[in-house]
């Protein structure tokens, strides 16, 4: 998401928006949008012509006025949340998001499509104010009922860190608006974000695999040492996993010699104690 701030931009808004979208921006929050609804409507029409219909355009202000222009609504933290029925009546399916600065505000943001959580790092937009840091961002993500975008001091190098803290996206001002080449800046941020999200997805998949594997194993004791075996494994399965043949193995389970004919029938249980002796052929 590109957040506009005319005081920090090196480019006219329409040129900046077009370049940013060409570089991978898919939402623009027109934070400094002022003027009458007619002026806003004309600017939004011009923006649509430059960036296309697939980019979300959002503004703050009176909900009925904003949504009447066809833009999405962005609420500041100090502004009241919309009741669900009122939002449906005036926003007509457009996006509705909110800026938050604490887990409490995040948790209270029921019905929002996204949250902007910040400022995460020291930011030119918030001089002298203490940033949330990654821990503060993580707390908001955990409390929020919807996806969270990190905002405030975001650079290409910091994207991976905020994604690891749970952010689903990033919002920037100066990283694009103050760049000498806003399209290239947006492309670098987009690439960093896509890579970080992909890596987080891979990490989540591997975590699920590890969790599944751990849940599908049990711990037993074999010849005085702890060992893990698959849930549902028999004595025969254990011997086979160690390349032992049942015909050449003598197994004592919990102090009882197990007849060879029962190796394939006895399921191992957590905490079982096995003593295994395997004869080796030779002459």
C-alpha positions as protocol buffer text, in pm:
chain_id: "A"
residue {
  index: 1
  type: UNK
  ca { x: 0 y: 0 z: 0 }
}
residue {
  index: 2
  type: UNK
  ca { x: 117 y: 348 z: -91 }
}
residue {
  index: 3
  type: UNK
  ca { x: 14 y: 616 z: 158 }
}
residue {
  index: 4
  type: UNK
  ca { x: 19 y: 963 z: 6 }
}
residue {
  index: 5
  type: UNK
  ca { x: 177 y: 1270 z: 162 }
}
residue {
  index: 6
  type: UNK
  ca { x: 224 y: 1564 z: -73 }
}
residue {
  index: 7
  type: UNK
  ca { x: 487 y: 1720 z: 155 }
}
residue {
  index: 8
  type: UNK
  ca { x: 715 y: 1417 z: 114 }
}
residue {
  index: 9
  type: UNK
  ca { x: 658 y: 1337 z: -252 }
}
residue {
  index: 10
  type: UNK
  ca { x: 894 y: 1430 z: -531 }
}
residue {
  index: 11
  type: UNK
  ca { x: 624 y: 1359 z: -789 }
}
residue {
  index: 12
  type: UNK
  ca { x: 275 y: 1479 z: -888 }
}
residue {
  index: 13
  type: UNK
  ca { x: 14 y: 1245 z: -744 }
}
residue {
  index: 14
  type: UNK
  ca { x: -105 y: 1094 z: -1073 }
}
residue {
  index: 15
  type: UNK
  ca { x: 250 y: 1026 z: -1191 }
}
residue {
  index: 16
  type: UNK
  ca { x: 348 y: 883 z: -854 }
}
residue {
  index: 17
  type: UNK
  ca { x: 43 y: 656 z: -840 }
}
residue {
  index: 18
  type: UNK
  ca { x: 97 y: 526 z: -1192 }
}
residue {
  index: 19
  type: UNK
  ca { x: 464 y: 450 z: -1129 }
}
residue {
  index: 20
  type: UNK
  ca { x: 393 y: 286 z: -793 }
}
residue {
  index: 21
  type: UNK
  ca { x: 123 y: 60 z: -937 }
}
residue {
  index: 22
  type: UNK
  ca { x: 350 y: -35 z: -1226 }
}
residue {
  index: 23
  type: UNK
  ca { x: 602 y: -143 z: -964 }
}
residue {
  index: 24
  type: UNK
  ca { x: 360 y: -364 z: -772 }
}
residue {
  index: 25
  type: UNK
  ca { x: 153 y: -144 z: -538 }
}
residue {
  index: 26
  type: UNK
  ca { x: -205 y: -273 z: -521 }
}
residue {
  index: 27
  type: UNK
  ca { x: -364 y: -23 z: -281 }
}
residue {
  index: 28
  type: UNK
  ca { x: -334 y: 354 z: -239 }
}
residue {
  index: 29
  type: UNK
  ca { x: -450 y: 531 z: 76 }
}
residue {
  index: 30
  type: UNK
  ca { x: -505 y: 897 z: -14 }
}
residue {
  index: 31
  type: UNK
  ca { x: -429 y: 1024 z: 333 }
}
residue {
  index: 32
  type: UNK
  ca { x: -393 y: 1390 z: 246 }
}
residue {
  index: 33
  type: UNK
  ca { x: -697 y: 1407 z: 19 }
}
residue {
  index: 34
  type: UNK
  ca { x: -889 y: 1731 z: 81 }
}
residue {
  index: 35
  type: UNK
  ca { x: -1155 y: 1929 z: -100 }
}
residue {
  index: 36
  type: UNK
  ca { x: -1520 y: 1885 z: -189 }
}
residue {
  index: 37
  type: UNK
  ca { x: -1676 y: 1557 z: -289 }
}
residue {
  index: 38
  type: UNK
  ca { x: -1679 y: 1685 z: -648 }
}
residue {
  index: 39
  type: UNK
  ca { x: -1306 y: 1752 z: -639 }
}
residue {
  index: 40
  type: UNK
  ca { x: -1246 y: 1411 z: -486 }
}
residue {
  index: 41
  type: UNK
  ca { x: -1463 y: 1245 z: -745 }
}
residue {
  index: 42
  type: UNK
  ca { x: -1274 y: 1408 z: -1033 }
}
residue {
  index: 43
  type: UNK
  ca { x: -939 y: 1311 z: -885 }
}
residue {
  index: 44
  type: UNK
  ca { x: -1050 y: 953 z: -829 }
}
residue {
  index: 45
  type: UNK
  ca { x: -1172 y: 936 z: -1189 }
}
residue {
  index: 46
  type: UNK
  ca { x: -834 y: 1060 z: -1310 }
}
residue {
  index: 47
  type: UNK
  ca { x: -656 y: 810 z: -1083 }
}
residue {
  index: 48
  type: UNK
  ca { x: -869 y: 525 z: -1214 }
}
residue {
  index: 49
  type: UNK
  ca { x: -775 y: 615 z: -1568 }
}
residue {
  index: 50
  type: UNK
  ca { x: -405 y: 601 z: -1474 }
}
residue {
  index: 51
  type: UNK
  ca { x: -394 y: 294 z: -1247 }
}
residue {
  index: 52
  type: UNK
  ca { x: -685 y: 76 z: -1362 }
}
residue {
  index: 53
  type: UNK
  ca { x: -967 y: -90 z: -1174 }
}
residue {
  index: 54
  type: UNK
  ca { x: -770 y: -356 z: -986 }
}
residue {
  index: 55
  type: UNK
  ca { x: -606 y: -110 z: -744 }
}
residue {
  index: 56
  type: UNK
  ca { x: -786 y: -26 z: -419 }
}
residue {
  index: 57
  type: UNK
  ca { x: -820 y: 349 z: -360 }
}
residue {
  index: 58
  type: UNK
  ca { x: -902 y: 455 z: -4 }
}
residue {
  index: 59
  type: UNK
  ca { x: -971 y: 783 z: 175 }
}
residue {
  index: 60
  type: UNK
  ca { x: -1074 y: 897 z: 520 }
}
residue {
  index: 61
  type: UNK
  ca { x: -1355 y: 1136 z: 602 }
}
residue {
  index: 62
  type: UNK
  ca { x: -1731 y: 1120 z: 628 }
}
residue {
  index: 63
  type: UNK
  ca { x: -1819 y: 758 z: 544 }
}
residue {
  index: 64
  type: UNK
  ca { x: -2117 y: 842 z: 324 }
}
residue {
  index: 65
  type: UNK
  ca { x: -1919 y: 1101 z: 128 }
}
residue {
  index: 66
  type: UNK
  ca { x: -1614 y: 878 z: 83 }
}
residue {
  index: 67
  type: UNK
  ca { x: -1810 y: 571 z: -16 }
}
residue {
  index: 68
  type: UNK
  ca { x: -2026 y: 785 z: -244 }
}
residue {
  index: 69
  type: UNK
  ca { x: -1718 y: 849 z: -458 }
}
residue {
  index: 70
  type: UNK
  ca { x: -1660 y: 476 z: -503 }
}
residue {
  index: 71
  type: UNK
  ca { x: -1347 y: 477 z: -288 }
}
residue {
  index: 72
  type: UNK
  ca { x: -1283 y: 255 z: 12 }
}
residue {
  index: 73
  type: UNK
  ca { x: -1297 y: 402 z: 360 }
}
residue {
  index: 74
  type: UNK
  ca { x: -998 y: 428 z: 593 }
}
residue {
  index: 75
  type: UNK
  ca { x: -1066 y: 516 z: 957 }
}
residue {
  index: 76
  type: UNK
  ca { x: -820 y: 677 z: 1190 }
}
residue {
  index: 77
  type: UNK
  ca { x: -788 y: 518 z: 1533 }
}
residue {
  index: 78
  type: UNK
  ca { x: -968 y: 809 z: 1699 }
}
residue {
  index: 79
  type: UNK
  ca { x: -1268 y: 782 z: 1466 }
}
residue {
  index: 80
  type: UNK
  ca { x: -1564 y: 565 z: 1569 }
}
residue {
  index: 81
  type: UNK
  ca { x: -1609 y: 225 z: 1412 }
}
residue {
  index: 82
  type: UNK
  ca { x: -1907 y: 173 z: 1185 }
}
residue {
  index: 83
  type: UNK
  ca { x: -2182 y: -64 z: 1289 }
}
residue {
  index: 84
  type: UNK
  ca { x: -2207 y: -357 z: 1049 }
}
residue {
  index: 85
  type: UNK
  ca { x: -2549 y: -260 z: 915 }
}
residue {
  index: 86
  type: UNK
  ca { x: -2445 y: 102 z: 861 }
}
residue {
  index: 87
  type: UNK
  ca { x: -2130 y: -4 z: 680 }
}
residue {
  index: 88
  type: UNK
  ca { x: -2328 y: -230 z: 448 }
}
residue {
  index: 89
  type: UNK
  ca { x: -2572 y: 49 z: 378 }
}
residue {
  index: 90
  type: UNK
  ca { x: -2321 y: 317 z: 282 }
}
residue {
  index: 91
  type: UNK
  ca { x: -2003 y: 139 z: 171 }
}
residue {
  index: 92
  type: UNK
  ca { x: -2158 y: -93 z: -87 }
}
residue {
  index: 93
  type: UNK
  ca { x: -1892 y: -361 z: -59 }
}
residue {
  index: 94
  type: UNK
  ca { x: -1588 y: -132 z: -78 }
}
residue {
  index: 95
  type: UNK
  ca { x: -1289 y: -192 z: 149 }
}
residue {
  index: 96
  type: UNK
  ca { x: -1290 y: -54 z: 498 }
}
residue {
  index: 97
  type: UNK
  ca { x: -970 y: -35 z: 703 }
}
residue {
  index: 98
  type: UNK
  ca { x: -840 y: 134 z: 1014 }
}
residue {
  index: 99
  type: UNK
  ca { x: -515 y: 264 z: 1163 }
}
residue {
  index: 100
  type: UNK
  ca { x: -430 y: 120 z: 1505 }
}
residue {
  index: 101
  type: UNK
  ca { x: -147 y: 171 z: 1748 }
}
residue {
  index: 102
  type: UNK
  ca { x: -217 y: -83 z: 2022 }
}
residue {
  index: 103
  type: UNK
  ca { x: -338 y: -441 z: 2068 }
}
residue {
  index: 104
  type: UNK
  ca { x: -653 y: -308 z: 2235 }
}
residue {
  index: 105
  type: UNK
  ca { x: -744 y: -102 z: 1930 }
}
residue {
  index: 106
  type: UNK
  ca { x: -660 y: -395 z: 1708 }
}
residue {
  index: 107
  type: UNK
  ca { x: -886 y: -629 z: 1901 }
}
residue {
  index: 108
  type: UNK
  ca { x: -1172 y: -377 z: 1890 }
}
residue {
  index: 109
  type: UNK
  ca { x: -1157 y: -343 z: 1511 }
}
residue {
  index: 110
  type: UNK
  ca { x: -1434 y: -592 z: 1441 }
}
residue {
  index: 111
  type: UNK
  ca { x: -1560 y: -585 z: 1083 }
}
residue {
  index: 112
  type: UNK
  ca { x: -1254 y: -421 z: 928 }
}
residue {
  index: 113
  type: UNK
  ca { x: -1101 y: -566 z: 611 }
}
residue {
  index: 114
  type: UNK
  ca { x: -748 y: -471 z: 716 }
}
residue {
  index: 115
  type: UNK
  ca { x: -555 y: -274 z: 976 }
}
residue {
  index: 116
  type: UNK
  ca { x: -255 y: -45 z: 943 }
}
residue {
  index: 117
  type: UNK
  ca { x: -40 y: -105 z: 1253 }
}
residue {
  index: 118
  type: UNK
  ca { x: 228 y: 146 z: 1331 }
}
residue {
  index: 119
  type: UNK
  ca { x: 447 y: 312 z: 1347 }
}
residue {
  index: 120
  type: UNK
  ca { x: 673 y: 7 z: 1367 }
}
residue {
  index: 121
  type: UNK
  ca { x: 1005 y: 189 z: 1322 }
}
residue {
  index: 122
  type: UNK
  ca { x: 1103 y: 554 z: 1373 }
}
residue {
  index: 123
  type: UNK
  ca { x: 923 y: 750 z: 1105 }
}
residue {
  index: 124
  type: UNK
  ca { x: 942 y: 1096 z: 956 }
}
residue {
  index: 125
  type: UNK
  ca { x: 562 y: 1108 z: 988 }
}
residue {
  index: 126
  type: UNK
  ca { x: 579 y: 1057 z: 1365 }
}
residue {
  index: 127
  type: UNK
  ca { x: 879 y: 1260 z: 1484 }
}
residue {
  index: 128
  type: UNK
  ca { x: 967 y: 1209 z: 1849 }
}
residue {
  index: 129
  type: UNK
  ca { x: 708 y: 937 z: 1906 }
}
residue {
  index: 130
  type: UNK
  ca { x: 812 y: 595 z: 2038 }
}
residue {
  index: 131
  type: UNK
  ca { x: 772 y: 326 z: 1771 }
}
residue {
  index: 132
  type: UNK
  ca { x: 590 y: -1 z: 1833 }
}
residue {
  index: 133
  type: UNK
  ca { x: 886 y: -216 z: 1738 }
}
residue {
  index: 134
  type: UNK
  ca { x: 846 y: -571 z: 1614 }
}
residue {
  index: 135
  type: UNK
  ca { x: 712 y: -694 z: 1948 }
}
residue {
  index: 136
  type: UNK
  ca { x: 439 y: -430 z: 1946 }
}
residue {
  index: 137
  type: UNK
  ca { x: 349 y: -521 z: 1589 }
}
residue {
  index: 138
  type: UNK
  ca { x: 332 y: -889 z: 1683 }
}
residue {
  index: 139
  type: UNK
  ca { x: 95 y: -813 z: 1971 }
}
residue {
  index: 140
  type: UNK
  ca { x: -140 y: -625 z: 1740 }
}
residue {
  index: 141
  type: UNK
  ca { x: -131 y: -905 z: 1483 }
}
residue {
  index: 142
  type: UNK
  ca { x: -222 y: -1159 z: 1752 }
}
residue {
  index: 143
  type: UNK
  ca { x: -511 y: -945 z: 1875 }
}
residue {
  index: 144
  type: UNK
  ca { x: -646 y: -835 z: 1536 }
}
residue {
  index: 145
  type: UNK
  ca { x: -954 y: -995 z: 1376 }
}
residue {
  index: 146
  type: UNK
  ca { x: -830 y: -925 z: 1022 }
}
residue {
  index: 147
  type: UNK
  ca { x: -505 y: -897 z: 820 }
}
residue {
  index: 148
  type: UNK
  ca { x: -253 y: -641 z: 942 }
}
residue {
  index: 149
  type: UNK
  ca { x: -23 y: -425 z: 731 }
}
residue {
  index: 150
  type: UNK
  ca { x: 288 y: -280 z: 893 }
}
residue {
  index: 151
  type: UNK
  ca { x: 347 y: 93 z: 848 }
}
residue {
  index: 152
  type: UNK
  ca { x: 610 y: 339 z: 966 }
}
residue {
  index: 153
  type: UNK
  ca { x: 974 y: 337 z: 867 }
}
residue {
  index: 154
  type: UNK
  ca { x: 932 y: 37 z: 637 }
}
residue {
  index: 155
  type: UNK
  ca { x: 1220 y: -22 z: 397 }
}
residue {
  index: 156
  type: UNK
  ca { x: 1303 y: -308 z: 164 }
}
residue {
  index: 157
  type: UNK
  ca { x: 1548 y: -443 z: 421 }
}
residue {
  index: 158
  type: UNK
  ca { x: 1283 y: -443 z: 696 }
}
residue {
  index: 159
  type: UNK
  ca { x: 1005 y: -618 z: 505 }
}
residue {
  index: 160
  type: UNK
  ca { x: 1111 y: -970 z: 602 }
}
residue {
  index: 161
  type: UNK
  ca { x: 1120 y: -879 z: 972 }
}
residue {
  index: 162
  type: UNK
  ca { x: 766 y: -738 z: 980 }
}
residue {
  index: 163
  type: UNK
  ca { x: 634 y: -1036 z: 786 }
}
residue {
  index: 164
  type: UNK
  ca { x: 798 y: -1271 z: 1036 }
}
residue {
  index: 165
  type: UNK
  ca { x: 619 y: -1069 z: 1307 }
}
residue {
  index: 166
  type: UNK
  ca { x: 289 y: -1155 z: 1137 }
}
residue {
  index: 167
  type: UNK
  ca { x: 222 y: -867 z: 896 }
}
residue {
  index: 168
  type: UNK
  ca { x: 43 y: -968 z: 577 }
}
residue {
  index: 169
  type: UNK
  ca { x: 164 y: -662 z: 388 }
}
residue {
  index: 170
  type: UNK
  ca { x: 332 y: -324 z: 421 }
}
residue {
  index: 171
  type: UNK
  ca { x: 230 y: 38 z: 376 }
}
residue {
  index: 172
  type: UNK
  ca { x: 486 y: 306 z: 290 }
}
residue {
  index: 173
  type: UNK
  ca { x: 515 y: 675 z: 220 }
}
residue {
  index: 174
  type: UNK
  ca { x: 873 y: 790 z: 175 }
}
residue {
  index: 175
  type: UNK
  ca { x: 1010 y: 456 z: 55 }
}
residue {
  index: 176
  type: UNK
  ca { x: 826 y: 519 z: -271 }
}
residue {
  index: 177
  type: UNK
  ca { x: 718 y: 885 z: -272 }
}
residue {
  index: 178
  type: UNK
  ca { x: 1066 y: 1018 z: -195 }
}
residue {
  index: 179
  type: UNK
  ca { x: 1249 y: 779 z: -425 }
}
residue {
  index: 180
  type: UNK
  ca { x: 1426 y: 896 z: -737 }
}
residue {
  index: 181
  type: UNK
  ca { x: 1255 y: 613 z: -926 }
}
residue {
  index: 182
  type: UNK
  ca { x: 924 y: 529 z: -756 }
}
residue {
  index: 183
  type: UNK
  ca { x: 852 y: 239 z: -993 }
}
residue {
  index: 184
  type: UNK
  ca { x: 1185 y: 72 z: -911 }
}
residue {
  index: 185
  type: UNK
  ca { x: 1133 y: 139 z: -539 }
}
residue {
  index: 186
  type: UNK
  ca { x: 789 y: -21 z: -552 }
}
residue {
  index: 187
  type: UNK
  ca { x: 928 y: -320 z: -743 }
}
residue {
  index: 188
  type: UNK
  ca { x: 1196 y: -376 z: -477 }
}
residue {
  index: 189
  type: UNK
  ca { x: 937 y: -362 z: -197 }
}
residue {
  index: 190
  type: UNK
  ca { x: 702 y: -593 z: -387 }
}
residue {
  index: 191
  type: UNK
  ca { x: 978 y: -847 z: -448 }
}
residue {
  index: 192
  type: UNK
  ca { x: 1086 y: -837 z: -83 }
}
residue {
  index: 193
  type: UNK
  ca { x: 726 y: -878 z: 33 }
}
residue {
  index: 194
  type: UNK
  ca { x: 648 y: -1167 z: -202 }
}
residue {
  index: 195
  type: UNK
  ca { x: 966 y: -1346 z: -99 }
}
residue {
  index: 196
  type: UNK
  ca { x: 900 y: -1296 z: 273 }
}
residue {
  index: 197
  type: UNK
  ca { x: 541 y: -1417 z: 242 }
}
residue {
  index: 198
  type: UNK
  ca { x: 654 y: -1721 z: 44 }
}
residue {
  index: 199
  type: UNK
  ca { x: 919 y: -1806 z: 303 }
}
residue {
  index: 200
  type: UNK
  ca { x: 668 y: -1767 z: 585 }
}
residue {
  index: 201
  type: UNK
  ca { x: 428 y: -1999 z: 405 }
}
residue {
  index: 202
  type: UNK
  ca { x: 705 y: -2256 z: 367 }
}
residue {
  index: 203
  type: UNK
  ca { x: 791 y: -2219 z: 736 }
}
residue {
  index: 204
  type: UNK
  ca { x: 426 y: -2273 z: 831 }
}
residue {
  index: 205
  type: UNK
  ca { x: 404 y: -2584 z: 613 }
}
residue {
  index: 206
  type: UNK
  ca { x: 722 y: -2728 z: 764 }
}
residue {
  index: 207
  type: UNK
  ca { x: 594 y: -2649 z: 1113 }
}
residue {
  index: 208
  type: UNK
  ca { x: 274 y: -2836 z: 1037 }
}
residue {
  index: 209
  type: UNK
  ca { x: 473 y: -3128 z: 901 }
}
residue {
  index: 210
  type: UNK
  ca { x: 693 y: -3136 z: 1210 }
}
residue {
  index: 211
  type: UNK
  ca { x: 389 y: -3111 z: 1434 }
}
residue {
  index: 212
  type: UNK
  ca { x: 214 y: -3388 z: 1246 }
}
residue {
  index: 213
  type: UNK
  ca { x: 523 y: -3605 z: 1266 }
}
residue {
  index: 214
  type: UNK
  ca { x: 560 y: -3547 z: 1636 }
}
residue {
  index: 215
  type: UNK
  ca { x: 195 y: -3627 z: 1698 }
}
residue {
  index: 216
  type: UNK
  ca { x: 229 y: -3952 z: 1498 }
}
residue {
  index: 217
  type: UNK
  ca { x: 517 y: -4091 z: 1705 }
}
residue {
  index: 218
  type: UNK
  ca { x: 551 y: -4233 z: 2053 }
}
residue {
  index: 219
  type: UNK
  ca { x: 850 y: -4275 z: 2280 }
}
residue {
  index: 220
  type: UNK
  ca { x: 961 y: -4615 z: 2407 }
}
residue {
  index: 221
  type: UNK
  ca { x: 1276 y: -4751 z: 2569 }
}
residue {
  index: 222
  type: UNK
  ca { x: 1494 y: -5000 z: 2382 }
}
residue {
  index: 223
  type: UNK
  ca { x: 1784 y: -5164 z: 2558 }
}
residue {
  index: 224
  type: UNK
  ca { x: 1789 y: -4883 z: 2812 }
}
residue {
  index: 225
  type: UNK
  ca { x: 1777 y: -4598 z: 2555 }
}
residue {
  index: 226
  type: UNK
  ca { x: 1486 y: -4377 z: 2452 }
}
residue {
  index: 227
  type: UNK
  ca { x: 1359 y: -4428 z: 2098 }
}
residue {
  index: 228
  type: UNK
  ca { x: 1074 y: -4290 z: 1888 }
}
residue {
  index: 229
  type: UNK
  ca { x: 852 y: -4518 z: 1681 }
}
residue {
  index: 230
  type: UNK
  ca { x: 550 y: -4450 z: 1465 }
}
residue {
  index: 231
  type: UNK
  ca { x: 213 y: -4449 z: 1633 }
}
residue {
  index: 232
  type: UNK
  ca { x: 52 y: -4785 z: 1561 }
}
residue {
  index: 233
  type: UNK
  ca { x: 383 y: -4966 z: 1504 }
}
residue {
  index: 234
  type: UNK
  ca { x: 412 y: -5329 z: 1606 }
}
residue {
  index: 235
  type: UNK
  ca { x: 715 y: -5512 z: 1741 }
}
residue {
  index: 236
  type: UNK
  ca { x: 762 y: -5652 z: 1389 }
}
residue {
  index: 237
  type: UNK
  ca { x: 757 y: -5298 z: 1244 }
}
residue {
  index: 238
  type: UNK
  ca { x: 1020 y: -5184 z: 1493 }
}
residue {
  index: 239
  type: UNK
  ca { x: 1248 y: -5478 z: 1414 }
}
residue {
  index: 240
  type: UNK
  ca { x: 1205 y: -5419 z: 1042 }
}
residue {
  index: 241
  type: UNK
  ca { x: 1297 y: -5050 z: 1083 }
}
residue {
  index: 242
  type: UNK
  ca { x: 1624 y: -5166 z: 1239 }
}
residue {
  index: 243
  type: UNK
  ca { x: 1679 y: -5428 z: 967 }
}
residue {
  index: 244
  type: UNK
  ca { x: 1631 y: -5711 z: 1214 }
}
residue {
  index: 245
  type: UNK
  ca { x: 1447 y: -6027 z: 1123 }
}
residue {
  index: 246
  type: UNK
  ca { x: 1189 y: -6158 z: 1362 }
}
residue {
  index: 247
  type: UNK
  ca { x: 1322 y: -6508 z: 1325 }
}
residue {
  index: 248
  type: UNK
  ca { x: 1661 y: -6403 z: 1460 }
}
residue {
  index: 249
  type: UNK
  ca { x: 1541 y: -6166 z: 1736 }
}
residue {
  index: 250
  type: UNK
  ca { x: 1443 y: -6232 z: 2093 }
}
residue {
  index: 251
  type: UNK
  ca { x: 1226 y: -5955 z: 2239 }
}
residue {
  index: 252
  type: UNK
  ca { x: 1136 y: -5891 z: 2600 }
}
residue {
  index: 253
  type: UNK
  ca { x: 855 y: -5636 z: 2647 }
}
residue {
  index: 254
  type: UNK
  ca { x: 803 y: -5488 z: 2991 }
}
residue {
  index: 255
  type: UNK
  ca { x: 974 y: -5786 z: 3152 }
}
residue {
  index: 256
  type: UNK
  ca { x: 793 y: -6054 z: 2948 }
}
residue {
  index: 257
  type: UNK
  ca { x: 943 y: -6260 z: 2665 }
}
residue {
  index: 258
  type: UNK
  ca { x: 725 y: -6211 z: 2359 }
}
residue {
  index: 259
  type: UNK
  ca { x: 654 y: -6521 z: 2146 }
}
residue {
  index: 260
  type: UNK
  ca { x: 775 y: -6464 z: 1788 }
}
residue {
  index: 261
  type: UNK
  ca { x: 429 y: -6537 z: 1656 }
}
residue {
  index: 262
  type: UNK
  ca { x: 297 y: -6227 z: 1833 }
}
residue {
  index: 263
  type: UNK
  ca { x: 553 y: -5978 z: 1693 }
}
residue {
  index: 264
  type: UNK
  ca { x: 318 y: -5859 z: 1417 }
}
residue {
  index: 265
  type: UNK
  ca { x: 14 y: -5840 z: 1647 }
}
residue {
  index: 266
  type: UNK
  ca { x: 142 y: -5647 z: 1947 }
}
residue {
  index: 267
  type: UNK
  ca { x: 113 y: -5268 z: 1912 }
}
residue {
  index: 268
  type: UNK
  ca { x: 383 y: -5073 z: 2089 }
}
residue {
  index: 269
  type: UNK
  ca { x: 258 y: -4829 z: 2351 }
}
residue {
  index: 270
  type: UNK
  ca { x: 415 y: -4510 z: 2494 }
}
residue {
  index: 271
  type: UNK
  ca { x: 659 y: -4602 z: 2769 }
}
residue {
  index: 272
  type: UNK
  ca { x: 705 y: -4964 z: 2662 }
}
residue {
  index: 273
  type: UNK
  ca { x: 1042 y: -5109 z: 2766 }
}
residue {
  index: 274
  type: UNK
  ca { x: 1198 y: -5347 z: 2517 }
}
residue {
  index: 275
  type: UNK
  ca { x: 1505 y: -5563 z: 2552 }
}
residue {
  index: 276
  type: UNK
  ca { x: 1610 y: -5689 z: 2214 }
}
residue {
  index: 277
  type: UNK
  ca { x: 1874 y: -5948 z: 2135 }
}
residue {
  index: 278
  type: UNK
  ca { x: 1946 y: -6023 z: 1770 }
}
residue {
  index: 279
  type: UNK
  ca { x: 2144 y: -6326 z: 1673 }
}
residue {
  index: 280
  type: UNK
  ca { x: 2406 y: -6280 z: 1400 }
}
residue {
  index: 281
  type: UNK
  ca { x: 2476 y: -6569 z: 1164 }
}
residue {
  index: 282
  type: UNK
  ca { x: 2833 y: -6681 z: 1106 }
}
residue {
  index: 283
  type: UNK
  ca { x: 3074 y: -6967 z: 1142 }
}
